[in-house]
PDB file of C-alpha atoms in Angstrom:
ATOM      1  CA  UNK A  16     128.483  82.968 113.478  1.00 40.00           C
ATOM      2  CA  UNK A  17     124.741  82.861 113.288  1.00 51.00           C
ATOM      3  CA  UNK A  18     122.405  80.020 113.813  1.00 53.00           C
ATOM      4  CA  UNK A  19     119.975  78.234 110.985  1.00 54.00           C
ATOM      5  CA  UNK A  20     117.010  79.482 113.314  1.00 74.00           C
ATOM      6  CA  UNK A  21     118.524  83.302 113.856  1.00 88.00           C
ATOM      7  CA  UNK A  22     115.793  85.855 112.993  1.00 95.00           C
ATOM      8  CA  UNK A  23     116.326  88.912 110.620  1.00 97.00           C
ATOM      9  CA  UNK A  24     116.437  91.763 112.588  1.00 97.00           C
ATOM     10  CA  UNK A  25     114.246  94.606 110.965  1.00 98.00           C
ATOM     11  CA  UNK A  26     115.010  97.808 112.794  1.00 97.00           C
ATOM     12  CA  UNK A  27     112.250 100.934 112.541  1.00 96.00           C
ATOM     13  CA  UNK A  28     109.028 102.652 113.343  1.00 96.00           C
ATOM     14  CA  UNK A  29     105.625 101.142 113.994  1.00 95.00           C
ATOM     15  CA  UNK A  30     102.831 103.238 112.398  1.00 93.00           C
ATOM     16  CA  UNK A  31      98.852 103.265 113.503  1.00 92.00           C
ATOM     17  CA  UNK A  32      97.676 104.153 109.529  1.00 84.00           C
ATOM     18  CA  UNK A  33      94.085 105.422 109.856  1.00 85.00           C
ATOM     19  CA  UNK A  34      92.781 104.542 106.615  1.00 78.00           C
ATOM     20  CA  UNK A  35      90.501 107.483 105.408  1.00 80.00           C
ATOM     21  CA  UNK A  36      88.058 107.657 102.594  1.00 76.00           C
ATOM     22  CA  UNK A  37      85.041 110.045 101.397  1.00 77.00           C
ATOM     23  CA  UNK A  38      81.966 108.360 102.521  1.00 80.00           C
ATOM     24  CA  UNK A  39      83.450 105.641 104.853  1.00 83.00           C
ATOM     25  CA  UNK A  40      84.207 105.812 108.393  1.00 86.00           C
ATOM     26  CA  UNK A  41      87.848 105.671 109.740  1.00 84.00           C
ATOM     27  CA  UNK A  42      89.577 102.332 109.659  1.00 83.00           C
ATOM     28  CA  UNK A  43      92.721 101.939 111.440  1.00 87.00           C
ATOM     29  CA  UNK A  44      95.614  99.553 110.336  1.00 86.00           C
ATOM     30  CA  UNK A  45      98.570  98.492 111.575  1.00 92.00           C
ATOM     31  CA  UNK A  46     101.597  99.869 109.738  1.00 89.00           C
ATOM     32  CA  UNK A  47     105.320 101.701 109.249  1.00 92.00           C
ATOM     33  CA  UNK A  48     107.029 100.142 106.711  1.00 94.00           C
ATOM     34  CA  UNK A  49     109.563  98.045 108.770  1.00 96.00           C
ATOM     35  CA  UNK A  50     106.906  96.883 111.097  1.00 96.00           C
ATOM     36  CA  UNK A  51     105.086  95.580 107.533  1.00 96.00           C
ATOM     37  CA  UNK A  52     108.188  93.772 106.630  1.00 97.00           C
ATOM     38  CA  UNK A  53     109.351  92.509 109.685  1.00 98.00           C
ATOM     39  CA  UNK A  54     105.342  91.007 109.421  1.00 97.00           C
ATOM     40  CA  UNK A  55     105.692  89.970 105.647  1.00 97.00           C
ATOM     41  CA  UNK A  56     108.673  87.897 106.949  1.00 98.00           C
ATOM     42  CA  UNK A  57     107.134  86.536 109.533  1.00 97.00           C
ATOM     43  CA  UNK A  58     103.793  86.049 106.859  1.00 97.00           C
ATOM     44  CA  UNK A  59     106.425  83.820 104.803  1.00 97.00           C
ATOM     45  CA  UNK A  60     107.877  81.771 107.791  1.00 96.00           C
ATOM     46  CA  UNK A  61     111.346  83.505 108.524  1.00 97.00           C
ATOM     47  CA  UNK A  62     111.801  84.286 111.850  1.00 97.00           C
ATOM     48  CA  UNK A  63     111.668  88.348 112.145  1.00 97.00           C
ATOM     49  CA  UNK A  64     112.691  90.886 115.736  1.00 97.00           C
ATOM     50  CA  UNK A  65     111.392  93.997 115.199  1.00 98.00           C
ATOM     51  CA  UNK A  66     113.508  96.887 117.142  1.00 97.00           C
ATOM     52  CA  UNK A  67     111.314  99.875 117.817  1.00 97.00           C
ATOM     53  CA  UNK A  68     109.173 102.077 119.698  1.00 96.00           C
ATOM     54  CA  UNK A  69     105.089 102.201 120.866  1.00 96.00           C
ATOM     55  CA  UNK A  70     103.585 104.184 123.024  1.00 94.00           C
ATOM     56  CA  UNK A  71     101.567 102.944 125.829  1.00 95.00           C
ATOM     57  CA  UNK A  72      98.024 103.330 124.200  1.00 93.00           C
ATOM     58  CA  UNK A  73      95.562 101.411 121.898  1.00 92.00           C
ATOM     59  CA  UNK A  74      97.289 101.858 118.495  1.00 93.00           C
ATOM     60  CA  UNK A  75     100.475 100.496 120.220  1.00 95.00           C
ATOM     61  CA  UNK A  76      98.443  97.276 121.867  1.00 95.00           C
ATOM     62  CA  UNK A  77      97.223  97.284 118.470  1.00 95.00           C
ATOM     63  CA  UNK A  78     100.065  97.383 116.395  1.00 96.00           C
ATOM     64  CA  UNK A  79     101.934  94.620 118.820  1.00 97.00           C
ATOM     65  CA  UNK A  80      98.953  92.495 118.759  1.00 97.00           C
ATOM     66  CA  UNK A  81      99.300  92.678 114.723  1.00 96.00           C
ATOM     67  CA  UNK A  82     102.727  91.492 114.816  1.00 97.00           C
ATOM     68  CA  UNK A  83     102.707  89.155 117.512  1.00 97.00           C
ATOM     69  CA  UNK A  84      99.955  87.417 115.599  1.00 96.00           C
ATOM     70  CA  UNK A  85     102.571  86.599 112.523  1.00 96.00           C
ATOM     71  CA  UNK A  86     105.184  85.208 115.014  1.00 97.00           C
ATOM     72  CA  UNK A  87     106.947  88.501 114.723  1.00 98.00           C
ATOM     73  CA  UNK A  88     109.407  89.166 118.404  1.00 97.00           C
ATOM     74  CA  UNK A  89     108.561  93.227 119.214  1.00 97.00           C
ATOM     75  CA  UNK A  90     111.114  94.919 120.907  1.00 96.00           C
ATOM     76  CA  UNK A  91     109.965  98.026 121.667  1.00 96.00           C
ATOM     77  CA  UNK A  92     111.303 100.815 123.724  1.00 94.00           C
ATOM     78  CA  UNK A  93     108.611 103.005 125.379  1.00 92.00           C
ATOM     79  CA  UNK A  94     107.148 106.355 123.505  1.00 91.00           C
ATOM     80  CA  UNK A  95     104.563 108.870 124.894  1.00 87.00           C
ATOM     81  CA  UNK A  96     102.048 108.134 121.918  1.00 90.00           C
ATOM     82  CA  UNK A  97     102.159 105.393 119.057  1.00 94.00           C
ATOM     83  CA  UNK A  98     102.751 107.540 115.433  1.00 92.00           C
ATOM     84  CA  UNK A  99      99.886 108.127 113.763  1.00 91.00           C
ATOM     85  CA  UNK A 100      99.209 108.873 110.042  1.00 86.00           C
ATOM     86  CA  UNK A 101      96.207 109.373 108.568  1.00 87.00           C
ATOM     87  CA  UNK A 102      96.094 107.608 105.127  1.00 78.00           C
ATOM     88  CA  UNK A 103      93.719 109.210 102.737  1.00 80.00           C
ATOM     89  CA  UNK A 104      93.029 107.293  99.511  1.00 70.00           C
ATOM     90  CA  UNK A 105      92.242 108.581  96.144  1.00 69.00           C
ATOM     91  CA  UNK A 106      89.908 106.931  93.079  1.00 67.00           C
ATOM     92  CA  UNK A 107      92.268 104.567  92.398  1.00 64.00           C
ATOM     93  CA  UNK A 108      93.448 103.496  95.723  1.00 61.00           C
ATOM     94  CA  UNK A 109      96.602 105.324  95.819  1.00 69.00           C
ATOM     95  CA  UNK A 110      97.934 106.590  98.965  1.00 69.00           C
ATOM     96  CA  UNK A 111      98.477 110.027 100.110  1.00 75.00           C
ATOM     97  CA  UNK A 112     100.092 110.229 104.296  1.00 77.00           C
ATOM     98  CA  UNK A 113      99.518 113.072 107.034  1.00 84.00           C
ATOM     99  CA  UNK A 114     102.034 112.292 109.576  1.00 85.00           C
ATOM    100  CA  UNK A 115     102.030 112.384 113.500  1.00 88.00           C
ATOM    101  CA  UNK A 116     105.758 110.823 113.894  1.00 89.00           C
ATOM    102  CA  UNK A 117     108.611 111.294 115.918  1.00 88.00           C
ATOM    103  CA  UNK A 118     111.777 108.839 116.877  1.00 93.00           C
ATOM    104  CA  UNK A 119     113.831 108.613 119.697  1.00 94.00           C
ATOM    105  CA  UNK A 120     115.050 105.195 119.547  1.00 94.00           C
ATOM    106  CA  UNK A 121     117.859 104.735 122.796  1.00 94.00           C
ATOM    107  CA  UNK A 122     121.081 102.948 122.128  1.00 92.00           C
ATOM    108  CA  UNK A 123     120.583  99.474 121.918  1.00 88.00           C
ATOM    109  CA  UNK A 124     122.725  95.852 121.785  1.00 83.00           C
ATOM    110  CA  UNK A 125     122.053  92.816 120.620  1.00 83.00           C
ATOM    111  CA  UNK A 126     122.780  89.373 123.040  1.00 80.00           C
ATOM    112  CA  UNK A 127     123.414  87.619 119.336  1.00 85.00           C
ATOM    113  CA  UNK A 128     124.322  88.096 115.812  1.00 89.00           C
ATOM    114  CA  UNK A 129     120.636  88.182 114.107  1.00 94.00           C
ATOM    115  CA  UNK A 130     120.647  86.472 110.385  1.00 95.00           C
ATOM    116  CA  UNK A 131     120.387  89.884 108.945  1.00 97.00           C
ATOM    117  CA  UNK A 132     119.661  93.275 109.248  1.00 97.00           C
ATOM    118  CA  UNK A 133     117.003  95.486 107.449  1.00 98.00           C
ATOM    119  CA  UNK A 134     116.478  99.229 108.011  1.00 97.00           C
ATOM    120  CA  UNK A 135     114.621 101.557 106.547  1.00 94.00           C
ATOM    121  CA  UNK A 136     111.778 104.195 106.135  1.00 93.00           C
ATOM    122  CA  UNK A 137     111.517 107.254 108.657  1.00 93.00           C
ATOM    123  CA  UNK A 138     113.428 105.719 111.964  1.00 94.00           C
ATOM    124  CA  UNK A 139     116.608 105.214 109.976  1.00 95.00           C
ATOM    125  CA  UNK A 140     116.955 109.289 109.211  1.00 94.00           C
ATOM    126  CA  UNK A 141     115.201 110.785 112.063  1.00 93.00           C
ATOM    127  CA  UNK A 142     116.966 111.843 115.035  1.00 93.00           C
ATOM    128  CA  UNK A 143     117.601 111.528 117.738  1.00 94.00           C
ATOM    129  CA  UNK A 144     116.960 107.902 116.825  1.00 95.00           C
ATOM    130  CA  UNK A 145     118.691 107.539 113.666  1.00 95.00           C
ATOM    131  CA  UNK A 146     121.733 107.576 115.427  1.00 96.00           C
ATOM    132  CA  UNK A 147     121.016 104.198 117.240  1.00 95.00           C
ATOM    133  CA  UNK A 148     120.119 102.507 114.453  1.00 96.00           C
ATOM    134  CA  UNK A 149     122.660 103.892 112.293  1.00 95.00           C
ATOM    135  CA  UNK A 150     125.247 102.790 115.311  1.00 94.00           C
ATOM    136  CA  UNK A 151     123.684  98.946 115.599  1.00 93.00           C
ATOM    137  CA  UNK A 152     123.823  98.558 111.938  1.00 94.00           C
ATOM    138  CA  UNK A 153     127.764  99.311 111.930  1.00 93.00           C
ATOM    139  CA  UNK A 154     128.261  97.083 114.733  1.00 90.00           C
ATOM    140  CA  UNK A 155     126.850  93.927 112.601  1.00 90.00           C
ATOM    141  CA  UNK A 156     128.289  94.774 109.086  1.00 91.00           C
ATOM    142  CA  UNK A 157     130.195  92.858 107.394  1.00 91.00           C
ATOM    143  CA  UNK A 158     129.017  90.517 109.399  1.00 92.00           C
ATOM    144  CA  UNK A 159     125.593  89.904 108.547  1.00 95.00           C
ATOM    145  CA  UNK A 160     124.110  90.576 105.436  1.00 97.00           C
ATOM    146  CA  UNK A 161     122.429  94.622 105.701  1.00 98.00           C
ATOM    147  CA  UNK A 162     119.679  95.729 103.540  1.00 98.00           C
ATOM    148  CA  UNK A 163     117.633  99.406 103.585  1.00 98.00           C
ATOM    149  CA  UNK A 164     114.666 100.653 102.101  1.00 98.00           C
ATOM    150  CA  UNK A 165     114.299 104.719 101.611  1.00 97.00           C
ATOM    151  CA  UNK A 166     110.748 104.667 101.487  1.00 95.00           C
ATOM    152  CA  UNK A 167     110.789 107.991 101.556  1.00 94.00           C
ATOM    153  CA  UNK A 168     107.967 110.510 103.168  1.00 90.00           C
ATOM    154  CA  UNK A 169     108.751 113.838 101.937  1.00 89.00           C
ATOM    155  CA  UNK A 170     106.784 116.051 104.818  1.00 86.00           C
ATOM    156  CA  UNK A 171     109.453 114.213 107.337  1.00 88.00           C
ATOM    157  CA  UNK A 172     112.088 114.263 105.362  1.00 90.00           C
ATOM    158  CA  UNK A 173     113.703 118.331 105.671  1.00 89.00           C
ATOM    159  CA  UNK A 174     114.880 119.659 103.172  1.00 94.00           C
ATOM    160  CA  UNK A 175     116.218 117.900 100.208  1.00 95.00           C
ATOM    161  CA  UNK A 176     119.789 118.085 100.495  1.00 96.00           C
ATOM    162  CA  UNK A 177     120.167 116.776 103.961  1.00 96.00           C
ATOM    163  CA  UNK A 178     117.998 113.973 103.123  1.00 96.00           C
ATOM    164  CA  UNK A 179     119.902 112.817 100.546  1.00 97.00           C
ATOM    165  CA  UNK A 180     122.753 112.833 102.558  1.00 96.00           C
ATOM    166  CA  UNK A 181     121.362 110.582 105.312  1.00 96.00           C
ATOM    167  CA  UNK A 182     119.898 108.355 102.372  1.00 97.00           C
ATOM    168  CA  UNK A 183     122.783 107.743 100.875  1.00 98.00           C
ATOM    169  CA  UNK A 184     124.754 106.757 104.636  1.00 97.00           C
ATOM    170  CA  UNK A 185     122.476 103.994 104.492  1.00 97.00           C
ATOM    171  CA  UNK A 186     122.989 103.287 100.985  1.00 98.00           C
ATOM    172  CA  UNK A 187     126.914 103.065 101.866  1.00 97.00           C
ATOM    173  CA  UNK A 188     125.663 100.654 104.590  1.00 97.00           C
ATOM    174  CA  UNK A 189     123.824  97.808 102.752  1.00 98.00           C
ATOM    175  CA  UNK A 190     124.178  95.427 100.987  1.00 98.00           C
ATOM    176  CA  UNK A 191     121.057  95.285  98.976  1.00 98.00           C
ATOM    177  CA  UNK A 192     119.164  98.324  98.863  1.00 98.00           C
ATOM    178  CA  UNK A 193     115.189  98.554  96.924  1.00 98.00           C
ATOM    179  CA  UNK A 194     113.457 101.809  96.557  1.00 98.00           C
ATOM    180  CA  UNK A 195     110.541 102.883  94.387  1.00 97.00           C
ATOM    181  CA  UNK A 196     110.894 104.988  91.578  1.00 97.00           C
ATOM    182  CA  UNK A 197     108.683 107.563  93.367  1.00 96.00           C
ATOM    183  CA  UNK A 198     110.932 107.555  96.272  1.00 97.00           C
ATOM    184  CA  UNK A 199     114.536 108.378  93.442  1.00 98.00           C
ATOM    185  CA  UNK A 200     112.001 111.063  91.935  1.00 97.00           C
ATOM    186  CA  UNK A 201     111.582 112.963  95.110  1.00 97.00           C
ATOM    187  CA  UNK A 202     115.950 112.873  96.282  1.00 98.00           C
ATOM    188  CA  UNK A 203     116.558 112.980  92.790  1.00 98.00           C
ATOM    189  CA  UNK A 204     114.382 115.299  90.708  1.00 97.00           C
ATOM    190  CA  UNK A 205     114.431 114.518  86.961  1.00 96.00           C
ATOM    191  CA  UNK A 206     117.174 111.412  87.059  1.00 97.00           C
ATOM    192  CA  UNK A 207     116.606 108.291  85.518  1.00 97.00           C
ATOM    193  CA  UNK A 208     115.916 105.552  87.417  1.00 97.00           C
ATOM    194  CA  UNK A 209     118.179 103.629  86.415  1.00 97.00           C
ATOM    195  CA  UNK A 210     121.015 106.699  86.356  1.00 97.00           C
ATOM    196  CA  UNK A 211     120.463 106.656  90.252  1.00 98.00           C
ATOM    197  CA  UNK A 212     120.814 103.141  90.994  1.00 98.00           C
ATOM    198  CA  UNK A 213     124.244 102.720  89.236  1.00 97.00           C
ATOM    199  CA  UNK A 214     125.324 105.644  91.056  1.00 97.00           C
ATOM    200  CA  UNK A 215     123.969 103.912  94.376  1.00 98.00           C
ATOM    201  CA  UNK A 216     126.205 100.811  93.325  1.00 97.00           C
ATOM    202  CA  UNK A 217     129.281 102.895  93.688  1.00 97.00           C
ATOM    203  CA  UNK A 218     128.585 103.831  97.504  1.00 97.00           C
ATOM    204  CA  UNK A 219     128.900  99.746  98.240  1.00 96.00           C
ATOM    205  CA  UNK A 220     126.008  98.037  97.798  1.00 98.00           C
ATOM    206  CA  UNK A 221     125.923  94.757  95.860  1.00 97.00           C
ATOM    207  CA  UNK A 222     122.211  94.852  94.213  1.00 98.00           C
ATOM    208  CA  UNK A 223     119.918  97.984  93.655  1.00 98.00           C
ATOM    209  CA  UNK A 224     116.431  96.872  93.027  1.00 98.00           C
ATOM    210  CA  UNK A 225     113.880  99.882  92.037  1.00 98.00           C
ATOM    211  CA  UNK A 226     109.883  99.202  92.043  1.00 97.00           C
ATOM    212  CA  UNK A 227     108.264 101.139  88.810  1.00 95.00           C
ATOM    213  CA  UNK A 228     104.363 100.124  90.187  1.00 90.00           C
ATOM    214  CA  UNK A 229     102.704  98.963  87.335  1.00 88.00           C
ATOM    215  CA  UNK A 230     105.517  98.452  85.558  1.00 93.00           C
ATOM    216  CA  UNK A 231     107.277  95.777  87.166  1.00 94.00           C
ATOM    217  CA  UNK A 232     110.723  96.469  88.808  1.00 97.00           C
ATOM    218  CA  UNK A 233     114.414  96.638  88.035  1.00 97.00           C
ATOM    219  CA  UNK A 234     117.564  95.615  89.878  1.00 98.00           C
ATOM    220  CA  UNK A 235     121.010  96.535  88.610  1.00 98.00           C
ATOM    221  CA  UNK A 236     124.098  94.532  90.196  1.00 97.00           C
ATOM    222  CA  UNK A 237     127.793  95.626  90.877  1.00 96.00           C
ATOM    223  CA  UNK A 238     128.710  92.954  88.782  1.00 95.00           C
ATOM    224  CA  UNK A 239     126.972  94.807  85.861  1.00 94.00           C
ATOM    225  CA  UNK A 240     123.946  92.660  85.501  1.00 95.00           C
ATOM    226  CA  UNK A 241     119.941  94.288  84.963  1.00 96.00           C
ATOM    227  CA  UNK A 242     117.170  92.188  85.486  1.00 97.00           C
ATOM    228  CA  UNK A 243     113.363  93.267  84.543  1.00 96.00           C
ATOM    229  CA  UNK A 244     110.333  91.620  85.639  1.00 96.00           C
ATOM    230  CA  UNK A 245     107.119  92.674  84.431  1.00 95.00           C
ATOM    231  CA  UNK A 246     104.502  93.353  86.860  1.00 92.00           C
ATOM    232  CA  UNK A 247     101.276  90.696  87.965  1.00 93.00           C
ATOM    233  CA  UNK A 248      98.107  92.245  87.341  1.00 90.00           C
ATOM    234  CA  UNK A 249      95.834  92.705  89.675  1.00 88.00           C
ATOM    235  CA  UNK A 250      92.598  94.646  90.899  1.00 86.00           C
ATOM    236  CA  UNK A 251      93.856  97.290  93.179  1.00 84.00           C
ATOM    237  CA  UNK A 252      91.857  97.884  96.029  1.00 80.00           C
ATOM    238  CA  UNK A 253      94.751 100.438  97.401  1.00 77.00           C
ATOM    239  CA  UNK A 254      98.744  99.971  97.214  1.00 77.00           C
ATOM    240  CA  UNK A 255      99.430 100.357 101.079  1.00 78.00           C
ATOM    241  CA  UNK A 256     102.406  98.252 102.090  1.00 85.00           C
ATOM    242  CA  UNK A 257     102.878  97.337  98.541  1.00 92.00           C
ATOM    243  CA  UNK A 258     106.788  98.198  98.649  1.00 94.00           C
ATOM    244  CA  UNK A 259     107.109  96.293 102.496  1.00 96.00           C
ATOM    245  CA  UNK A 260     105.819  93.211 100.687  1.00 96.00           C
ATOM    246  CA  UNK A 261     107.971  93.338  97.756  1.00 97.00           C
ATOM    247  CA  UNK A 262     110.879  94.061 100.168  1.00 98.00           C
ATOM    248  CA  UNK A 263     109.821  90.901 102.729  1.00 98.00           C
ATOM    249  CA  UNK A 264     109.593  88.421 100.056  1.00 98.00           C
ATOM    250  CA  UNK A 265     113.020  89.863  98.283  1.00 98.00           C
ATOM    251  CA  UNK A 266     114.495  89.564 101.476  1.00 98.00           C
ATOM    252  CA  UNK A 267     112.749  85.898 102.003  1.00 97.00           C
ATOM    253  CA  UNK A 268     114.195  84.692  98.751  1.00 97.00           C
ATOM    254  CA  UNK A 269     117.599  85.623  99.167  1.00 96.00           C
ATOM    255  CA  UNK A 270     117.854  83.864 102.373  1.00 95.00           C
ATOM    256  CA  UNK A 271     116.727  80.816 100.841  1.00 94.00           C
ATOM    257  CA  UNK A 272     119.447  80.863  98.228  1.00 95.00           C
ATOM    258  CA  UNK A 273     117.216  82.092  95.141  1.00 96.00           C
ATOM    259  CA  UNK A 274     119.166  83.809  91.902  1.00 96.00           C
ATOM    260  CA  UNK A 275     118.436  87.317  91.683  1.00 96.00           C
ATOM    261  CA  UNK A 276     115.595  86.587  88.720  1.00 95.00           C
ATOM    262  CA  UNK A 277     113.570  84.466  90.850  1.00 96.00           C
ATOM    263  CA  UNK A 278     113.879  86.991  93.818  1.00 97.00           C
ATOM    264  CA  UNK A 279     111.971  89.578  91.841  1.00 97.00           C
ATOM    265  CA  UNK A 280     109.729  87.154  90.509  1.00 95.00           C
ATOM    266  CA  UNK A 281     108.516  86.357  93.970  1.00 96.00           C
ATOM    267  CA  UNK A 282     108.457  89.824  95.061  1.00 97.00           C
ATOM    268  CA  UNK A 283     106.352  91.731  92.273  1.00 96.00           C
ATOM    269  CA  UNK A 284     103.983  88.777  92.844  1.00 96.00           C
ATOM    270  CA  UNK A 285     103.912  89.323  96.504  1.00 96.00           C
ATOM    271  CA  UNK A 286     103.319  92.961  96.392  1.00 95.00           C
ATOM    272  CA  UNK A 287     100.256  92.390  93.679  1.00 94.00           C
ATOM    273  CA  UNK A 288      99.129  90.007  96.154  1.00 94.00           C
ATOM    274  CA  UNK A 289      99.162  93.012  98.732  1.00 92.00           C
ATOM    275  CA  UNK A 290      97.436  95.716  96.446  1.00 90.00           C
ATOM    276  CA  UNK A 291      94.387  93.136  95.950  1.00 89.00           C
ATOM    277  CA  UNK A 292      93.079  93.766  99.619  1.00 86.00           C
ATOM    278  CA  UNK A 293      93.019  96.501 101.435  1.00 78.00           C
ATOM    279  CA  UNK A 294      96.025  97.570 103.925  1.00 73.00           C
ATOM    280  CA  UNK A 295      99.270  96.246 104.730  1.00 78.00           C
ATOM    281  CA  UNK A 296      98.379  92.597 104.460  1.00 88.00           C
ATOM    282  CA  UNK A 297     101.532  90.654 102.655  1.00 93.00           C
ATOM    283  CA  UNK A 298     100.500  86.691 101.165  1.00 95.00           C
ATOM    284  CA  UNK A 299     101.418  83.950 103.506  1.00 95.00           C
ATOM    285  CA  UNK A 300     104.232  81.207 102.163  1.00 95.00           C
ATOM    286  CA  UNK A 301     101.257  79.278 100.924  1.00 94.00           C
ATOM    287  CA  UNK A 302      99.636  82.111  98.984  1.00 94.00           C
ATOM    288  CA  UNK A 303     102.983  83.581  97.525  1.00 95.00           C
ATOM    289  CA  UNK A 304     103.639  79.912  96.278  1.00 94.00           C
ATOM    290  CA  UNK A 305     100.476  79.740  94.918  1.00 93.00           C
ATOM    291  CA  UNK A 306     100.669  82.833  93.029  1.00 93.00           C
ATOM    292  CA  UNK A 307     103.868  81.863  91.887  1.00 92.00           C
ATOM    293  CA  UNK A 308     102.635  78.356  90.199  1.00 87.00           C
ATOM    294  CA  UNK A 309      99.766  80.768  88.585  1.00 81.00           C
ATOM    295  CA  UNK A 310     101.291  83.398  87.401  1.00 55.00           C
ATOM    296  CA  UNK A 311     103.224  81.560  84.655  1.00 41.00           C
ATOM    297  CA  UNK A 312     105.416  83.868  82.216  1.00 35.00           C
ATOM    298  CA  UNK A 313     104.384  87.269  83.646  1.00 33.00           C
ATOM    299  CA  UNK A 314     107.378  86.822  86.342  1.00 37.00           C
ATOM    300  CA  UNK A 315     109.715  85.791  83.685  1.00 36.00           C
ATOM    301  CA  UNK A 316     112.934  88.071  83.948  1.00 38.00           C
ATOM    302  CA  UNK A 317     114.547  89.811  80.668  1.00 37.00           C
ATOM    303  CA  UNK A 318     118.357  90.735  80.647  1.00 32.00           C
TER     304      UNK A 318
END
């Protein structure tokens, strides 16, 4: 059994993202998407672990400094560098990633059940250190609620195939698995969204929720339930960490007991929260509730 005051434990790389646009000097960030959502948990007031690795340099005093800062417990094993990416972003703040990566996560154990267990991104199909994580996450299943996040970076990924494999172990592995439509277009060229995530259901998982950007999100249930939400406007001053916002405050919500409709509703608001200022920087409790109480019907699911 698990305590009331058990953390989530978010298992996956840390990321230095050096931010780079035409005109402007570099800006490093700290990032990796489940270093942003162990963060955005920690942003909302659940308590977070994050399992991973940093390297003994700046980017990694950097990056633990970040997390430490939101209450966040870093558990790192020891790499010869931090990864890197450089983040260039176009007219409209969109994201494009050059990646300096690698993962060698050890085996690991846990002294205690955590609440939950999120995985996702680059350290949960990258060997050697996929293997740990994919290891740890059978250990608590069933057990603990589990819940994975693609977000997929094609120039790490290999070739297609064998990606979607290992995608879809973790799929099998979850509970509740979110992914962006971007991330279905790249393992699966010229499906429907929507075609995807009912297949997804089949491999086990009891909600599929799919981002669309400006178009709001979906989520399809293996009870045969789809829920919309529209997305919140907002003035995009770039979309990094978007996703690991939506994904902290979906996360958030269904910890606290919140239908599947309002669990959307608070995470396409906290991911327009995120795209209003620049880098990974998900809303505090107090700003998502905030949002929430402004944003009025836009977060009003349709069936």
């Amino acid at each position: 059994m698990t305590s009331p005051d058990s953390p989530v434990l978010v298992i996956g790389e840390c990321v230095a993202d050096i931010v780079r646009t035409d005109g402007a000097p570099d800006v490093v960030h700290p990032g990796g998407s489940p270093a942003n959502v162990a963060y955005g948990l920690a942003r909302l007031g659940r308590p977070a672990v994050l399992l991973t690795e940093l390297g003994p340099d700046a980017n990694g005093r950097l990056i633990r400094a970040h997390l430490e800062s939101a209450g966040v417990t870093v558990r790192a094993a020891e790499s010869a560098r931090t990864p890197s990416a450089v983040v260039r972003l176009d007219g409209q703040g969109r994201a494009q990633y050059t990646f300096d990566i690698g993962w060698t996560l050890p085996p690991v154990d846990l002294e205690a059940p955590p609440a939950a267990v999120h995985l996702g991104s680059i350290g949960a199909v990258t060997e050697p250190g996929a293997a740990s994580v994919v290891a740890l996450v059978e250990r608590w299943r069933g057990r603990v609620p589990v819940s994975y996040d693609p977000n997929v970076r094609p120039a790490l990924m290999g070739e297609r195939a064998g990606a979607v494999r290992r995608v879809e172990r973790c799929v099998a592995l979850s509970g509740l698995v979110k992914a962006s439509d971007e991330d279905l277009a790249w393992l699966y060229p010229g499906e429907r969204p929507e075609a995807v995530a009912g297949r997804w259901l089949a491999l086990g998982p009891s909600v599929v929720a799919v981002t669309l950007g400006e178009r709001g999100a979906f989520a399809l249930t293996s009870e045969g339930e789809e829920l919309r939400v529209p997305a919140v406007p907002a003035r995009v001053a770039d979309t990094v960490g978007a996703g690991d916002s939506f994904m902290a405050a979906l996360l958030h919500a269904r910890a606290d007991g919140t239908d599947l409709a309002g669990c959307l509703a608070e995470a396409v608001t906290a991911a327009a929260l995120t795209v209003s200022r620049p880098g990974a920087n998900p809303p505090s409790a107090a700003e998502l509730e905030a949002a929430l109480r402004g944003a009025g019907e836009l977060n009003s699911p349709t069936l």
